CSV table of C-alpha atoms and ligand atoms in Angstrom, one decimal:
chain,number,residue,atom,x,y,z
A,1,UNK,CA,-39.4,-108.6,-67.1
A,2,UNK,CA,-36.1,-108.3,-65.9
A,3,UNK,CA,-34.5,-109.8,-63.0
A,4,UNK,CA,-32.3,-109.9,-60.6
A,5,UNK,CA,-29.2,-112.2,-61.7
A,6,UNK,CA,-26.5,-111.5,-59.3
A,7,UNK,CA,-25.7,-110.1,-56.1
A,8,UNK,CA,-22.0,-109.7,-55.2
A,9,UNK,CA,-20.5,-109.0,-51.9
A,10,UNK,CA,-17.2,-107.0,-52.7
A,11,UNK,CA,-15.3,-106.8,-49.2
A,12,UNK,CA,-11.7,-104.5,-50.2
A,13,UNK,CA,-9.2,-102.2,-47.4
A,14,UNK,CA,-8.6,-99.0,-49.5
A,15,UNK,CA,-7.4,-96.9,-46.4
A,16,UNK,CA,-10.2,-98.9,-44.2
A,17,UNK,CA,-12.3,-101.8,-44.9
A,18,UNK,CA,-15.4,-101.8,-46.9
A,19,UNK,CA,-18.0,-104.0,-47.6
A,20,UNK,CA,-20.1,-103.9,-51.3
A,21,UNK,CA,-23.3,-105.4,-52.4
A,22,UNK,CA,-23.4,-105.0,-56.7
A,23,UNK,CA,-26.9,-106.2,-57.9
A,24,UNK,CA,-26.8,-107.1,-61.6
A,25,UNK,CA,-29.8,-107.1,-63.7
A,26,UNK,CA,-30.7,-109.5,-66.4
A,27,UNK,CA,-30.3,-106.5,-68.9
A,28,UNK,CA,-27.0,-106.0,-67.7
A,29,UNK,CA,-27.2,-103.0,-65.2
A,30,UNK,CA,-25.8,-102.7,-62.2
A,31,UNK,CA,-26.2,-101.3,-58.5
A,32,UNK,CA,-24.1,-100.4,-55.6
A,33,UNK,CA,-25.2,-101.1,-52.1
A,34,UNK,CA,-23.0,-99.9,-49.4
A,35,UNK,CA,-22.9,-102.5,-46.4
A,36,UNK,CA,-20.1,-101.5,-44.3
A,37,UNK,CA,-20.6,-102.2,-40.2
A,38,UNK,CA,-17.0,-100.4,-38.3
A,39,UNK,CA,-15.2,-103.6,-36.3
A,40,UNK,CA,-18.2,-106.3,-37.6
A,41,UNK,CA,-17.2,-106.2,-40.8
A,42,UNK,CA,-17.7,-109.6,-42.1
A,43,UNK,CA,-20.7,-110.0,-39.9
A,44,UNK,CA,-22.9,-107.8,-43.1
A,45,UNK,CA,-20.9,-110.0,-45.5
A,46,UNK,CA,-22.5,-113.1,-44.1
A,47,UNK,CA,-26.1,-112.4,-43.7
A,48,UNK,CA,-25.7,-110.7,-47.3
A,49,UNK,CA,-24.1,-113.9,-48.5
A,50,UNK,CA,-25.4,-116.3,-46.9
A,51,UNK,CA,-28.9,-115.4,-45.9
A,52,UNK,CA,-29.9,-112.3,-48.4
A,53,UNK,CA,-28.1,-113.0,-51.9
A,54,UNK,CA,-30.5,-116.9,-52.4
A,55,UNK,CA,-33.8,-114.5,-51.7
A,56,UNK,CA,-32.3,-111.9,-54.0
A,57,UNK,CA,-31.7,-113.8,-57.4
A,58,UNK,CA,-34.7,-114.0,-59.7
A,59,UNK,CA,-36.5,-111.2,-58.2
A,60,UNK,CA,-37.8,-108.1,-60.0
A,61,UNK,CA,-35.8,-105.0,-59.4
A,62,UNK,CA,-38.1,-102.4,-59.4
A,63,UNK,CA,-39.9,-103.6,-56.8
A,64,UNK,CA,-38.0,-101.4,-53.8
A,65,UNK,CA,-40.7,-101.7,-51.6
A,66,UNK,CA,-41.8,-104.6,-51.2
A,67,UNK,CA,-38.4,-105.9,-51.5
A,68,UNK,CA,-37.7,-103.7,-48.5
A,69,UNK,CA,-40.8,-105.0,-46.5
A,70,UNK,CA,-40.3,-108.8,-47.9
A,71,UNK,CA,-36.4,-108.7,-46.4
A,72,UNK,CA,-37.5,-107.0,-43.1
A,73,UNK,CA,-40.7,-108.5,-41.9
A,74,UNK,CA,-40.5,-111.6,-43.7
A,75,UNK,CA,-37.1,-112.0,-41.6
A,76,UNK,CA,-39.2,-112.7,-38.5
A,77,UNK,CA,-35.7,-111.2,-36.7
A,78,UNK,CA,-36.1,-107.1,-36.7
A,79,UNK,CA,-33.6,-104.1,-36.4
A,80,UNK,CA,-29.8,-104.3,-35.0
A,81,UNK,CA,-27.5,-102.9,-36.9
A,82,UNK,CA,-26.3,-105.9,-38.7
A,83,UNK,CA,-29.5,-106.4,-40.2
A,84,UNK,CA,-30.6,-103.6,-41.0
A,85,UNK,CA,-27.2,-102.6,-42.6
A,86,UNK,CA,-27.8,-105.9,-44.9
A,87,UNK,CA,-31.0,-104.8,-45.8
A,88,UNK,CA,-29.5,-101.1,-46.7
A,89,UNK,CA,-27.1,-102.3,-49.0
A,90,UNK,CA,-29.9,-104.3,-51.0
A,91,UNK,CA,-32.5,-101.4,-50.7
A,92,UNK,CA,-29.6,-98.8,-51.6
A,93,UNK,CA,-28.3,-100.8,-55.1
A,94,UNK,CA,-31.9,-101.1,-56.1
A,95,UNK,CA,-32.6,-97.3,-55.8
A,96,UNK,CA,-29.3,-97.0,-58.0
A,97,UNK,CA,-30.4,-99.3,-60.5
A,98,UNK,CA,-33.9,-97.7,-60.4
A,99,UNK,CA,-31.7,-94.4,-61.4
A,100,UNK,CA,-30.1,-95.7,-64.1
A,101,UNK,CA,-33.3,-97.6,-65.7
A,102,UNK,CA,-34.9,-94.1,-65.8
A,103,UNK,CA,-31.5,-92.3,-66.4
A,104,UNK,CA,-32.3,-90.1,-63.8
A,105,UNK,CA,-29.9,-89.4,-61.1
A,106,UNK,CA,-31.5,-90.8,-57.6
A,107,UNK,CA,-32.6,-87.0,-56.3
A,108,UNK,CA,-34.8,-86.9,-59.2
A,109,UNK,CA,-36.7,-90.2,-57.9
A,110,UNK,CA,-37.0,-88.6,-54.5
A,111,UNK,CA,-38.8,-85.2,-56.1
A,112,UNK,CA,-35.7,-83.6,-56.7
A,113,UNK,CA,-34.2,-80.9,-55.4
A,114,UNK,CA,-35.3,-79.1,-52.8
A,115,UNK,CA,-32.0,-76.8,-52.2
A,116,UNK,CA,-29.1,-75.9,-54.3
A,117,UNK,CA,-26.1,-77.9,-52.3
A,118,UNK,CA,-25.9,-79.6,-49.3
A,119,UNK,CA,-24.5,-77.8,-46.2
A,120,UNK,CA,-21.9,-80.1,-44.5
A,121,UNK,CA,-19.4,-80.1,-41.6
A,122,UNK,CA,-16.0,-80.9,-41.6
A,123,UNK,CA,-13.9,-82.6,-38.9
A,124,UNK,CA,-11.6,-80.0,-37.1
A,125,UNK,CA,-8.9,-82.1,-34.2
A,126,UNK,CA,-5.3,-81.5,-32.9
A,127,UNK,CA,-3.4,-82.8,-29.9
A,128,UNK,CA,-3.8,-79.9,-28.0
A,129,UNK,CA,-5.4,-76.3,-28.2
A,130,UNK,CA,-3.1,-74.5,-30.6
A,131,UNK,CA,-3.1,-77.5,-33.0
A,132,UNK,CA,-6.8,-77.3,-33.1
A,133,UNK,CA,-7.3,-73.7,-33.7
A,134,UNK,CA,-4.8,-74.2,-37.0
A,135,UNK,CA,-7.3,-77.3,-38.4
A,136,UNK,CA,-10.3,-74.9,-37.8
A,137,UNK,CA,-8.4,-72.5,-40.0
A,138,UNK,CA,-7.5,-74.7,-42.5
A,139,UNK,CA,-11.6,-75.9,-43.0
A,140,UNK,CA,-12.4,-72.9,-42.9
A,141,UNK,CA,-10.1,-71.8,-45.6
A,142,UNK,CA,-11.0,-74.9,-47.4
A,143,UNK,CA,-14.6,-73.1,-47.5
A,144,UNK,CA,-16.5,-75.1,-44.7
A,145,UNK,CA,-19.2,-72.9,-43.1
A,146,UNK,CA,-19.5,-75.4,-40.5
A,147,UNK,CA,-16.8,-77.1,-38.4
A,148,UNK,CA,-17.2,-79.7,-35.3
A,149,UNK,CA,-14.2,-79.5,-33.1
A,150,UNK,CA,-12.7,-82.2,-31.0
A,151,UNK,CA,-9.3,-82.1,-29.3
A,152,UNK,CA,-7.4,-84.1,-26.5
A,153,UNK,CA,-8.5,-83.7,-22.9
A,154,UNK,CA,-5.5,-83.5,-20.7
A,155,UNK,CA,-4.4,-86.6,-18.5
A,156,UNK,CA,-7.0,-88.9,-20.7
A,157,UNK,CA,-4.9,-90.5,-23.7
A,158,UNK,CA,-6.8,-91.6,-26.9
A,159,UNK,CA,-9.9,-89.2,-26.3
A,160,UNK,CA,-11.9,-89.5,-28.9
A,161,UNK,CA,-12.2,-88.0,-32.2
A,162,UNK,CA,-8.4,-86.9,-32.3
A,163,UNK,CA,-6.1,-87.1,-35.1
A,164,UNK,CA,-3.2,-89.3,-34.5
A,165,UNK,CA,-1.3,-88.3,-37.9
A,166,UNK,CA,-2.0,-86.6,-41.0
A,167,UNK,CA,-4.9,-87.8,-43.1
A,168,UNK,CA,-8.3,-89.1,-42.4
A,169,UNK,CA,-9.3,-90.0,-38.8
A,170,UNK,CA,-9.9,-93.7,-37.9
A,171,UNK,CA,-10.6,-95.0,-34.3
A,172,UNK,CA,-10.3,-98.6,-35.6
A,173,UNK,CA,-7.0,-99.9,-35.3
A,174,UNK,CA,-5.4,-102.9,-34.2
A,175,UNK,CA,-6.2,-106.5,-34.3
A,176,UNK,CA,-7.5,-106.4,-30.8
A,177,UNK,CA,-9.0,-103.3,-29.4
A,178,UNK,CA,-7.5,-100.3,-28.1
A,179,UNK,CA,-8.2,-99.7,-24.1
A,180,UNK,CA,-8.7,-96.4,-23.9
A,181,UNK,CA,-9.0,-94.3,-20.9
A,182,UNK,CA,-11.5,-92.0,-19.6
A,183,UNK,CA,-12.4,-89.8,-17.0
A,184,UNK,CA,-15.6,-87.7,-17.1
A,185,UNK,CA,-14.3,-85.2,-14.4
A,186,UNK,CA,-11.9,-84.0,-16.6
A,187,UNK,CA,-14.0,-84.0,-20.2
A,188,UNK,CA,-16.2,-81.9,-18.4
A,189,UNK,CA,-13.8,-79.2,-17.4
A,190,UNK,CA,-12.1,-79.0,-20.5
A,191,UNK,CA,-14.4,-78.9,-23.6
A,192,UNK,CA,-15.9,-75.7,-22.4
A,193,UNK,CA,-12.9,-74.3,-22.5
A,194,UNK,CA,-11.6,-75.0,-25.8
A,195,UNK,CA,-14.9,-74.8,-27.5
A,196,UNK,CA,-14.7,-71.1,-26.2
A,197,UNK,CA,-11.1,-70.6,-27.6
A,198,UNK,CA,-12.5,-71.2,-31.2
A,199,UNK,CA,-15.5,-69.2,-30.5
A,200,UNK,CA,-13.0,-66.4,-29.5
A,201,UNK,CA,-10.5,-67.0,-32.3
A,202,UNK,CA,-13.1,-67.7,-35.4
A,203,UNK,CA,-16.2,-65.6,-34.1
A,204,UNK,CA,-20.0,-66.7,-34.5
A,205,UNK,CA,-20.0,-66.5,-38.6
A,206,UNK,CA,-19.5,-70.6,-38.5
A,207,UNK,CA,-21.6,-73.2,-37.4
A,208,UNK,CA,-19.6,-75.1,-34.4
A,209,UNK,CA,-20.5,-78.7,-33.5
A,210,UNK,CA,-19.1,-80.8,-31.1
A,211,UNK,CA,-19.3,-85.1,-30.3
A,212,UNK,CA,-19.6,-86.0,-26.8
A,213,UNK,CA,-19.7,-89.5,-28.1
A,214,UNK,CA,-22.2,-91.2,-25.5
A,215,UNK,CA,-19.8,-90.6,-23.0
A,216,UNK,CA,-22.1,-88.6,-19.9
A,217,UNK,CA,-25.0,-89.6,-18.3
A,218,UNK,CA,-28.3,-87.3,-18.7
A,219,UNK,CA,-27.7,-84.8,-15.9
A,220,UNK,CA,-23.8,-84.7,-16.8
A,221,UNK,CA,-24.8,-84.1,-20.2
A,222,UNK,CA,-27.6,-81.6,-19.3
A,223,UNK,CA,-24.6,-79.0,-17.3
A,224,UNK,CA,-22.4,-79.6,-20.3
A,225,UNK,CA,-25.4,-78.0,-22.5
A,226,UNK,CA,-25.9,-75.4,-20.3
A,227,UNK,CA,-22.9,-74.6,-19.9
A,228,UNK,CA,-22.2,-74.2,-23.3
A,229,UNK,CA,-25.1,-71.8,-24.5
A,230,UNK,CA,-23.4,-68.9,-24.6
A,231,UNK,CA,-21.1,-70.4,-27.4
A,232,UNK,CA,-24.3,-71.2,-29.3
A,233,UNK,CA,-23.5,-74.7,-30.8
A,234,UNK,CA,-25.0,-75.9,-34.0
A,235,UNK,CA,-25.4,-79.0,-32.0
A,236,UNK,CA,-24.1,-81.3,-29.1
A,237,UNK,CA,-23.8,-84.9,-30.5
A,238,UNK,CA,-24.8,-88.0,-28.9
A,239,UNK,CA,-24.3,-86.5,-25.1
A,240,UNK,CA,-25.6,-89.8,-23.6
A,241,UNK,CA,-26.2,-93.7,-25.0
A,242,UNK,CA,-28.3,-93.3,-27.6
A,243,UNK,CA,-30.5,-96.3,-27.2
A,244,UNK,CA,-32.0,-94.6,-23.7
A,245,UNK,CA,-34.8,-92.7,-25.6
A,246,UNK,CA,-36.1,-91.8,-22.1
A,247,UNK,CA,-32.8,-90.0,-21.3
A,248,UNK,CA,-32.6,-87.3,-23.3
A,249,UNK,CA,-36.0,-85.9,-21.8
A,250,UNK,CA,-33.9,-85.1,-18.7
A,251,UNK,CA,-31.3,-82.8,-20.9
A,252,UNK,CA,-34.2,-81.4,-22.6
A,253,UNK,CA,-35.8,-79.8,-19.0
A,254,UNK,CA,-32.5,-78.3,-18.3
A,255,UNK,CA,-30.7,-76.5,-21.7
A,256,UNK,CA,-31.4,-75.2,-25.3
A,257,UNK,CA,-28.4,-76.1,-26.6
A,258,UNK,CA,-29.2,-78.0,-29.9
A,259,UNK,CA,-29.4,-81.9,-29.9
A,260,UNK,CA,-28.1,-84.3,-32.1
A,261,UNK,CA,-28.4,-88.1,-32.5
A,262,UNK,CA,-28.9,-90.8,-34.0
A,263,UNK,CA,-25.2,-92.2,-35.9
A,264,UNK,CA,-26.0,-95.9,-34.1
A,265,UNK,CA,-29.5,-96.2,-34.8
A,266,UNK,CA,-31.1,-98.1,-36.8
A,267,UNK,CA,-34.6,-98.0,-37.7
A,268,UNK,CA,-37.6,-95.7,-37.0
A,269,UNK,CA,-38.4,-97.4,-33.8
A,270,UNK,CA,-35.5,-96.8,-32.3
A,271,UNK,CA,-36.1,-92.9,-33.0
A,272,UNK,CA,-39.4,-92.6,-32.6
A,273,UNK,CA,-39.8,-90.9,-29.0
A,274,UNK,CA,-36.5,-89.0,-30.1
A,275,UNK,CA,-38.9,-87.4,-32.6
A,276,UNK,CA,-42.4,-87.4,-31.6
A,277,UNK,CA,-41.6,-86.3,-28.3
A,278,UNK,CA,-39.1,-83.6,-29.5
A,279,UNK,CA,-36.3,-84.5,-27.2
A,280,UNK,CA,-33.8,-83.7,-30.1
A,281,UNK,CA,-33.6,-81.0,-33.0
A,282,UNK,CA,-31.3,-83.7,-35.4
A,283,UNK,CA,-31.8,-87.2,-36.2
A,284,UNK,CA,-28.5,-88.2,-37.3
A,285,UNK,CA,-30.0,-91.8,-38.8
A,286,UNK,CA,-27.7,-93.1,-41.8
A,287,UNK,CA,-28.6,-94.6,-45.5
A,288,UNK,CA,-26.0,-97.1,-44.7
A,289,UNK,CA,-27.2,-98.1,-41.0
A,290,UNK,CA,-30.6,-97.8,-41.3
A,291,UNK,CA,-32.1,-99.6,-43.7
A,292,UNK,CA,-31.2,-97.5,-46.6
A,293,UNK,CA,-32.8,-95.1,-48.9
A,294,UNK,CA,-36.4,-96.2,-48.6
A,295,UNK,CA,-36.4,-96.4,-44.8
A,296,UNK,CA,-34.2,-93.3,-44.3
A,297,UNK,CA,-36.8,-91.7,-45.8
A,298,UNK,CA,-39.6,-92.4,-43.9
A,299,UNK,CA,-37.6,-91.9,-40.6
A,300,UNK,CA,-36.8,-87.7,-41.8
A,301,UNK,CA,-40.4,-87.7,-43.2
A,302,UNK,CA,-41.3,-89.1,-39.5
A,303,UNK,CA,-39.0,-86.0,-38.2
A,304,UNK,CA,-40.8,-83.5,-40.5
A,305,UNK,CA,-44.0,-83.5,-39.2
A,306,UNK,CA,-41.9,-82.1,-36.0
A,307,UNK,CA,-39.8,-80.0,-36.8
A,308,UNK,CA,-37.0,-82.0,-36.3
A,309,UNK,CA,-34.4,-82.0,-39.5
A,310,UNK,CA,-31.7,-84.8,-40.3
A,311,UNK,CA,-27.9,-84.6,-39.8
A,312,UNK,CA,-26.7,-87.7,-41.1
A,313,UNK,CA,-23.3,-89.3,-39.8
A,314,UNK,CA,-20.6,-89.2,-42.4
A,315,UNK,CA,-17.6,-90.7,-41.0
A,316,UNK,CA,-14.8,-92.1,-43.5
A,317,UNK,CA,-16.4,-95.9,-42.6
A,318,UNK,CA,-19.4,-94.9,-44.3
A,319,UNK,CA,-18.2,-95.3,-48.3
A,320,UNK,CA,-18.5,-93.1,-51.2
A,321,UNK,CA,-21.6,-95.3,-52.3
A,322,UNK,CA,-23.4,-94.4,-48.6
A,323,UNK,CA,-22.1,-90.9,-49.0
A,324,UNK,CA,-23.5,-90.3,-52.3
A,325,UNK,CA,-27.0,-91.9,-51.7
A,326,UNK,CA,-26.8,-89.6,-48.7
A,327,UNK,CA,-25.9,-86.6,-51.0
A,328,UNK,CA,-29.1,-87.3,-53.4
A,329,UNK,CA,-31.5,-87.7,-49.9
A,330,UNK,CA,-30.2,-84.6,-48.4
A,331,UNK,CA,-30.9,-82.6,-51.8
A,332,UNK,CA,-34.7,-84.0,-52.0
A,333,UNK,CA,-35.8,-83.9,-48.4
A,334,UNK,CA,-38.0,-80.7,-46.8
A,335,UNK,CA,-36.3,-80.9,-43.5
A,336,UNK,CA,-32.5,-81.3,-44.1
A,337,UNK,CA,-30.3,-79.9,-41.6
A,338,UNK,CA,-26.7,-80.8,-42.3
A,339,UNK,CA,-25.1,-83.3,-43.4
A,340,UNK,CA,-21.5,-84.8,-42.0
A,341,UNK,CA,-18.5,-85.3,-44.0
A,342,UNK,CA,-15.1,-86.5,-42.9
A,343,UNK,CA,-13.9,-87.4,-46.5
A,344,UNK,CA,-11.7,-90.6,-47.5
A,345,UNK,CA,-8.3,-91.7,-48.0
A,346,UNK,CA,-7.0,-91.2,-51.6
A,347,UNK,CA,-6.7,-94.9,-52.3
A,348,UNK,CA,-10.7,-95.4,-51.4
A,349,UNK,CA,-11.6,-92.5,-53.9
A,350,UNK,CA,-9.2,-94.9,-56.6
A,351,UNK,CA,-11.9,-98.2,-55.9
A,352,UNK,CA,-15.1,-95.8,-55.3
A,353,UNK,CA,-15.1,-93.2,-58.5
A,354,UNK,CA,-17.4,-91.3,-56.8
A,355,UNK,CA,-18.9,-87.9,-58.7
A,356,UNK,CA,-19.7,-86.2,-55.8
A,357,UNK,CA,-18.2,-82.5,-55.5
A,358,UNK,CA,-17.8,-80.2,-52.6
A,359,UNK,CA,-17.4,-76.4,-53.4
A,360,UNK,CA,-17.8,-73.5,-50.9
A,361,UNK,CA,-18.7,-75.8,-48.3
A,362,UNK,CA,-21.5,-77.5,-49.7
A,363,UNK,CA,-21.8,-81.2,-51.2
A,364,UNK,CA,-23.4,-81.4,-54.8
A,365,UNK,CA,-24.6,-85.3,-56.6
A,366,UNK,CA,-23.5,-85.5,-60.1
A,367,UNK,CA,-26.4,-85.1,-63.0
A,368,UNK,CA,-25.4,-89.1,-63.9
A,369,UNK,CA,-28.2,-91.6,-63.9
A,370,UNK,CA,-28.5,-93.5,-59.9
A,371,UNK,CA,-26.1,-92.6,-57.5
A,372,UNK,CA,-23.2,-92.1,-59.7
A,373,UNK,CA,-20.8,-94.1,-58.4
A,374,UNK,CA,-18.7,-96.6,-60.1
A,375,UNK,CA,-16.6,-99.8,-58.2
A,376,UNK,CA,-12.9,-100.6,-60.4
A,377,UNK,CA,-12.6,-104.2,-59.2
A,378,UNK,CA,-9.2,-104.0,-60.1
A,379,UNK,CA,-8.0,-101.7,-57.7
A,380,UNK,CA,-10.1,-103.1,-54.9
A,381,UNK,CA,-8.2,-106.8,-55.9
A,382,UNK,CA,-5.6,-105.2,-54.5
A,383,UNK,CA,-6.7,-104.3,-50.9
A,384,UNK,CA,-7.6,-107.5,-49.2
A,385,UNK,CA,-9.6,-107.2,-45.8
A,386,UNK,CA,-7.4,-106.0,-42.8
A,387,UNK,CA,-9.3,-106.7,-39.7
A,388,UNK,CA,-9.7,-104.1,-37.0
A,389,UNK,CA,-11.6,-103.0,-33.8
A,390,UNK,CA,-13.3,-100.2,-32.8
A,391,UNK,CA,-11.6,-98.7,-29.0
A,392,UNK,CA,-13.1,-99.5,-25.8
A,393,UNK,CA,-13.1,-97.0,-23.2
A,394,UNK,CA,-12.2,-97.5,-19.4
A,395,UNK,CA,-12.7,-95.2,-16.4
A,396,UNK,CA,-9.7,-94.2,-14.3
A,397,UNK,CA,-10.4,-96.8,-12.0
A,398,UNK,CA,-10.2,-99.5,-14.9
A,399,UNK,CA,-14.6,-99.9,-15.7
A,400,UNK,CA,-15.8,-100.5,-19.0
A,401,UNK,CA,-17.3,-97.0,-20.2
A,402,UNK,CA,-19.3,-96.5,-23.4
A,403,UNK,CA,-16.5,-95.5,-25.9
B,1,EZ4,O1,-17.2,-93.0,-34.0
B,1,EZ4,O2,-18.0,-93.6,-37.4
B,1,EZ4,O3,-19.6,-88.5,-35.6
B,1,EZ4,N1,-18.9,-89.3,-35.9
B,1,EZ4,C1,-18.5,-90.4,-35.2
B,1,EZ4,C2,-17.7,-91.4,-35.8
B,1,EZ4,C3,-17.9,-92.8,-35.2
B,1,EZ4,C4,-17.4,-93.9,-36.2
B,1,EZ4,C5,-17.8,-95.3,-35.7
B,1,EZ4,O4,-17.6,-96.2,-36.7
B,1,EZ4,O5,-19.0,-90.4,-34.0
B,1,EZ4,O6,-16.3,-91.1,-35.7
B,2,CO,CO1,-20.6,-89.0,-33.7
């Protein structure tokens, strides 16, 4: 039989930090395990290293399952994202080595494929108005059928999901974190407006998504919907703190404007009402934060039997090895809905070879046994850690608000 012989936690900053669990076989194959937690980096690192890795070595490889059930319930400790990012990383390099055993490419483990690509959205921001109606252009000339847009809200510096430069967006930055500020007032005023200016520029032919980021409560967030029917979004992200199941019934009663969440959850319990009671249309649960493959799985099969599809987050600080094993879920699954994709810095595409494609504004998974991704060592050597903080947000009058 083989074994497990090593488990490696590979912790590089191409662009951003990343953290990497490689399983190794005792016939010499290997698996990647994506394990990276924005701003608690090394926290993953630890409970891989010092708590996961000792349970790993010696044990058989194929068994995904009960390796999955062994780390969770045998941990006593349950859900939270650091654990259950742990757990994805082991779960996640299993399913790769699993691949390349059967030199099959993961999709094909899953039942394969149910669709020919896999729709995503691309990240459209600018400083103000005019800048944002140009980066809508550009995706859209890239070929992106579907576009969330973000831009600055006047009078509130730092709002979220705006570009600062040129390349790929990252809100962690610093050494201590950014104090941001906020003022609800204001967001609420100005997103209908410039969610209407794209509408009038670019038309209905393209899906249009929009991240509140957690930032309204559920009656702020259930005018916002309302308001916004008439543009017809593809969804409304995260309108209110995610881990208030409850709270989203409240938006429900009072607008049809599509609902999306899920992006800091992490396991089926924590979207359980979310689904059964159809309080959103997209659970937006991650390979990478929720317990990996196996138990991503179960959450969108959870989803299916309500007609509620997945719309997994895809941000840059979820790696090529998480976007890939998304990729080959997204293919296989009944009830896919869309899947994110902000894309990476060059340098992380140098340390993650990943054979992932995107052409007319879908993502396609190579044909190469597991998740076909490859780790150069190398390179990585050459990007130590680089630690940084997610932003905090602070009302006007200088209160903590959920950033
Ligand atoms: O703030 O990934 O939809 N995407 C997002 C992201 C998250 C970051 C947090 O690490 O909301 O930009
Ligand atoms: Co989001």
């Amino acid at each position: 039989m083989s074994t497990i012989e090593r488990a490696e936690v590979l912790v590089t900053s191409p662009g951003r930090n990343y953290v990497t669990l490689r399983i190794t076989t005792s016939d010499g194959v290997t698996g990647l395990g994506d394990a990276t937690l924005n701003g608690r980096e090394l926290a993953v690192a630890s409970y891989l290293q010092d708590h996961l890795v000792p349970l790993l070595v010696g044990r058989d490889p194929a068994r995904i399952e009960d390796t999955w059930q062994y780390l969770y319930r045998g941990a006593y400790w349950r859900r939270g994202p650091v654990t259950m990012t742990a757990i994805a990383a082991v779960d996640t390099a299993l399913w790769d080595i699993k691949g390349k055993v059967a030199g099959l490419p993961v999709y094909q483990l899953l039942g394969g494929r149910s669709r020919e690509g896999v729709l995503v959205y691309g990240h459209a921001s600018g400083a103000d108005v005019p800048a944002l109606l140009d980066d809508v252009a550009r995706l859209r000339d890239e070929g992106y059928h579907a576009i969330r847009a973000q831009t600055a809200v006047p009078g509130v510096a730092g709002t979220y999901g705006v570009y600062s430069g040129s390349g790929v967006y990252e809100p962690a930055k610093g050494s201590l974190p950014d104090e941001q500020p906020w003022s609800t007032e204001k967001y609420l005023d100005f997103a209908p407006t410039y969610l209407a200016a794209v509408r009038e520029k670019f038309g209905f032919d393209l899906h249009l998504l929009h991240d509140v980021h957690h930032r309204l409560t559920p009656i702020e967030a259930a005018r916002l919907g309302k308001e916004l029917e008439p543009l017809r979004l593809f969804w409304m992200e995260d309108p209110t703190p995610a881990e208030d199941q409850e709270a989203f019934r409240l938006i429900r009663q009072h607008t049809t404007t599509p609902i999306a969440v899920g992006e800091n959850l992490t396991s089926i319990w924590d979207v359980q009402h979310l689904i059964t009671e159809r309080l959103v249309d997209y659970v937006r649960t991650t390979v990478v934060h929720a317990g990996g493959i196996t138990h991503l799985r179960r959450i969108f099969d959870l989803a299916a039997l309500y007609q509620v599809r997945s719309g997994s987050h895809g941000a840059g600080d979820l790696s090529p090895v998480s976007m890939a094993a998304a990729v080959h879920v997204d293919l296989a699954i009944p009830n896919f809905g869309i899947q994110e994709h902000m894309g990476h810095a060059g340098q992380t595409y140098d340390v993650f070879r990943s054979e992932v494609t995107f052409s007319d504004g879908m993502l396609h998974p190579s044909d190469a046994p597991g998740l076909g991704v490859e780790y150069d060592d190398e390179v990585a050597a050459r990007f130590p850690y680089d630690p940084k903080y997610l932003p905090v947000a602070r009302r006007l009058d200088g209160s903590v608000h959920d950033w």
